[in-house]
Amino acid sequence: MFYVVDSHCDSIQKVDKCQYGIVNPYNYSRQRKQLQFVALFCSWPGDTPEDSYKRAVRYLGHFKIEMETEKDKVVQVRTYDDIEKAFAEGKHAALLSVEGGTGIKGSKKILNDFYAVGVRVFGLAWLSNDLAKSNRIAEGEEDTGLTDLGREIIDEGNKLGMIWDVSHLSDKSFWDLAAISKKPIIASHSNFRTVCGHSRNLTDDMAREIARQDGMIGLNLCTHFIHEIPEKRTVENYFKHLEYCLGLIGEDHIGFGGDIDGVDGIYPSPLTTDDSIHDQLIEFMLSHNYSEKLVRKVAGKNYLNFLKKYL
C-alpha cells in the first residue's frame, strides 16, 4: 500500500481560530491514508511560560474534540500498532508533537503529562528559552546550546521514550542534543543549508549525523527555506533539496515535513490549497521521472519504517 506521512503540521492553530478542522481538503491526502504529526505550538512570541502552557492545554482540548467529531476520518495514534490499525480501518492518523518546549515550564511533571496524553515528538525551542537556544540568535549573541535544565528534561524524556525534534534549534543545541538523545533525532521540518543558506536549514554535517543515527528529515514547504530569491521559491526548487539529500545521505532518511498551516498560506508555486498538497507533491514527483519506489519512500514509507522501530 501507498501511505503518506507528514512530520509537521500546524493545523491545530487554525482549529483554535475556528478556521478549519484537523482534516482539511489540502492538508491530508485525498487518495491515500495519511499520518500527520499535529504540532502543539508552545512558544508564541511574547508569551510567558505560563501563557505557553495554557495555550498548549487549549490546543490539546481542541485536539480531543476534533478526534471525537472527526472519528470517522482520523484517529489519534501513540504507537506503531495504532498507526497500522488506523490504516487498516481506512482512517487517517494523528500523532501529537510539541513545537517549542517553553510550555512545559521546565517541569518534568508537565513533560510526563504531555507524554501521557500522547505527545511522542518534542522540539525543545522555537524561541530560545530555559531549555535551549533556538536558531533565532541575535547578532553578537552567544550560542550556548542546551541549558542544564534542558539536559535534565532530555534525560527525563529519554526515560519516557520521547523522540527529539531538532528543527528550530541552534547549531550548538543541535549537537548537544544529538550527543545525549537515546533515540535517533529527527528534523521534522527542515531543508538543507547548502541549497538555501537560512539558519533554519541543516548543515551537511547535521544531515549526516541524523542519517548516522538512523533518524529522519522532513522537507519543509516554507518558501524562505527553499530559496533565497523569491522568484525561485517553487516546487521545482523544493525538490532540489531532495536531490541534494539523495547525493548527501541517500534515500532512506528523508520524507515530508510540510509545515502546512504554519507558513501563512504561502506555498511554493504552483501549489494551491484547492487540493491536497501532498497529492500535488506526489503527482509532481511521478510526472518528473522520480521512480515510484523513491516516491513511495519519500511520501511515507521512510517515516513508517522509522516509527516502526522507534515510536
mmCIF file of C-alpha atoms in Angstrom, residues 3-12 21-30 32-40 63 67 73-78 83 86-87 91-98 118-121 186 188-189 218-219 221 255-262 267 276-279 281 299-300 303-304 307 311:
data_model
loop_
_atom_site.group_PDB
_atom_site.id
_atom_site.type_symbol
_atom_site.label_atom_id
_atom_site.label_comp_id
_atom_site.label_asym_id
_atom_site.label_seq_id
_atom_site.Cartn_x
_atom_site.Cartn_y
_atom_site.Cartn_z
ATOM 1 C CA TYR A 3 0.767 5.737 2.523
ATOM 2 C CA VAL A 4 1.628 9.358 3.263
ATOM 3 C CA VAL A 5 3.375 10.739 6.363
ATOM 4 C CA ASP A 6 3.976 14.404 7.168
ATOM 5 C CA SER A 7 6.102 15.119 10.230
ATOM 6 C CA HIS A 8 4.946 18.668 10.896
ATOM 7 C CA CYS A 9 1.557 20.331 10.554
ATOM 8 C CA ASP A 10 0.226 23.389 12.405
ATOM 9 C CA SER A 11 -3.473 22.886 11.657
ATOM 10 C CA ILE A 12 -4.402 22.895 15.351
ATOM 11 C CA GLY A 21 -10.574 21.287 11.226
ATOM 12 C CA ILE A 22 -7.779 18.796 11.769
ATOM 13 C CA VAL A 23 -8.537 17.120 8.428
ATOM 14 C CA ASN A 24 -8.968 19.523 5.502
ATOM 15 C CA PRO A 25 -9.023 19.125 1.710
ATOM 16 C CA TYR A 26 -5.481 20.497 1.410
ATOM 17 C CA ASN A 27 -3.576 19.125 4.425
ATOM 18 C CA TYR A 28 -4.384 15.417 4.142
ATOM 19 C CA SER A 29 -4.178 13.218 1.066
ATOM 20 C CA ARG A 30 -7.473 12.581 -0.701
ATOM 21 C CA ARG A 32 -4.168 7.717 0.302
ATOM 22 C CA LYS A 33 -4.294 7.257 4.055
ATOM 23 C CA GLN A 34 -2.005 9.628 5.895
ATOM 24 C CA LEU A 35 -0.275 10.040 9.242
ATOM 25 C CA GLN A 36 0.080 13.651 10.303
ATOM 26 C CA PHE A 37 2.257 14.930 13.157
ATOM 27 C CA VAL A 38 -0.004 17.529 14.788
ATOM 28 C CA ALA A 39 2.147 20.215 16.408
ATOM 29 C CA LEU A 40 1.200 21.866 19.693
ATOM 30 C CA PHE A 63 -7.428 18.128 19.517
ATOM 31 C CA MET A 67 -10.662 13.449 17.319
ATOM 32 C CA LYS A 73 -11.915 10.206 9.279
ATOM 33 C CA VAL A 74 -8.993 10.284 11.704
ATOM 34 C CA VAL A 75 -7.806 8.723 14.973
ATOM 35 C CA GLN A 76 -5.089 9.641 17.439
ATOM 36 C CA VAL A 77 -2.135 7.261 17.496
ATOM 37 C CA ARG A 78 0.514 6.691 20.143
ATOM 38 C CA ILE A 83 -0.959 3.523 13.019
ATOM 39 C CA ALA A 86 -5.944 3.215 11.756
ATOM 40 C CA PHE A 87 -4.858 2.495 8.193
ATOM 41 C CA LYS A 91 -8.730 6.182 8.504
ATOM 42 C CA HIS A 92 -6.083 8.845 8.697
ATOM 43 C CA ALA A 93 -3.851 9.045 11.787
ATOM 44 C CA ALA A 94 -2.728 11.932 14.007
ATOM 45 C CA LEU A 95 0.349 11.878 16.254
ATOM 46 C CA LEU A 96 0.886 14.698 18.751
ATOM 47 C CA SER A 97 4.144 16.646 18.777
ATOM 48 C CA VAL A 98 5.358 19.766 20.579
ATOM 49 C CA GLY A 118 0.047 11.176 23.574
ATOM 50 C CA VAL A 119 2.899 13.565 22.756
ATOM 51 C CA ARG A 120 5.665 11.442 21.257
ATOM 52 C CA VAL A 121 7.808 14.029 19.424
ATOM 53 C CA ILE A 186 14.599 13.946 13.662
ATOM 54 C CA SER A 188 10.615 17.334 11.442
ATOM 55 C CA HIS A 189 10.536 20.324 9.085
ATOM 56 C CA GLY A 218 11.088 16.186 6.814
ATOM 57 C CA LEU A 219 11.332 18.605 3.887
ATOM 58 C CA LEU A 221 7.490 23.865 2.277
ATOM 59 C CA GLY A 255 10.286 12.488 3.945
ATOM 60 C CA PHE A 256 7.684 15.251 4.010
ATOM 61 C CA GLY A 257 7.586 17.811 6.829
ATOM 62 C CA GLY A 258 5.429 20.382 5.138
ATOM 63 C CA ASP A 259 4.834 22.964 7.906
ATOM 64 C CA ILE A 260 1.319 23.168 6.482
ATOM 65 C CA ASP A 261 -0.762 25.896 8.155
ATOM 66 C CA GLY A 262 2.467 27.262 9.626
ATOM 67 C CA TYR A 267 3.384 27.740 -0.584
ATOM 68 C CA SER A 276 -4.364 18.082 -1.274
ATOM 69 C CA ILE A 277 -0.845 19.492 -1.060
ATOM 70 C CA HIS A 278 0.603 16.028 -0.545
ATOM 71 C CA ASP A 279 -1.192 14.639 -3.585
ATOM 72 C CA LEU A 281 3.710 16.845 -4.434
ATOM 73 C CA ALA A 299 5.878 10.129 0.705
ATOM 74 C CA GLY A 300 5.625 7.867 3.728
ATOM 75 C CA TYR A 303 8.873 7.606 8.116
ATOM 76 C CA LEU A 304 6.801 4.484 8.701
ATOM 77 C CA LEU A 307 8.324 4.820 13.508
ATOM 78 C CA LEU A 311 7.878 5.086 18.249
#
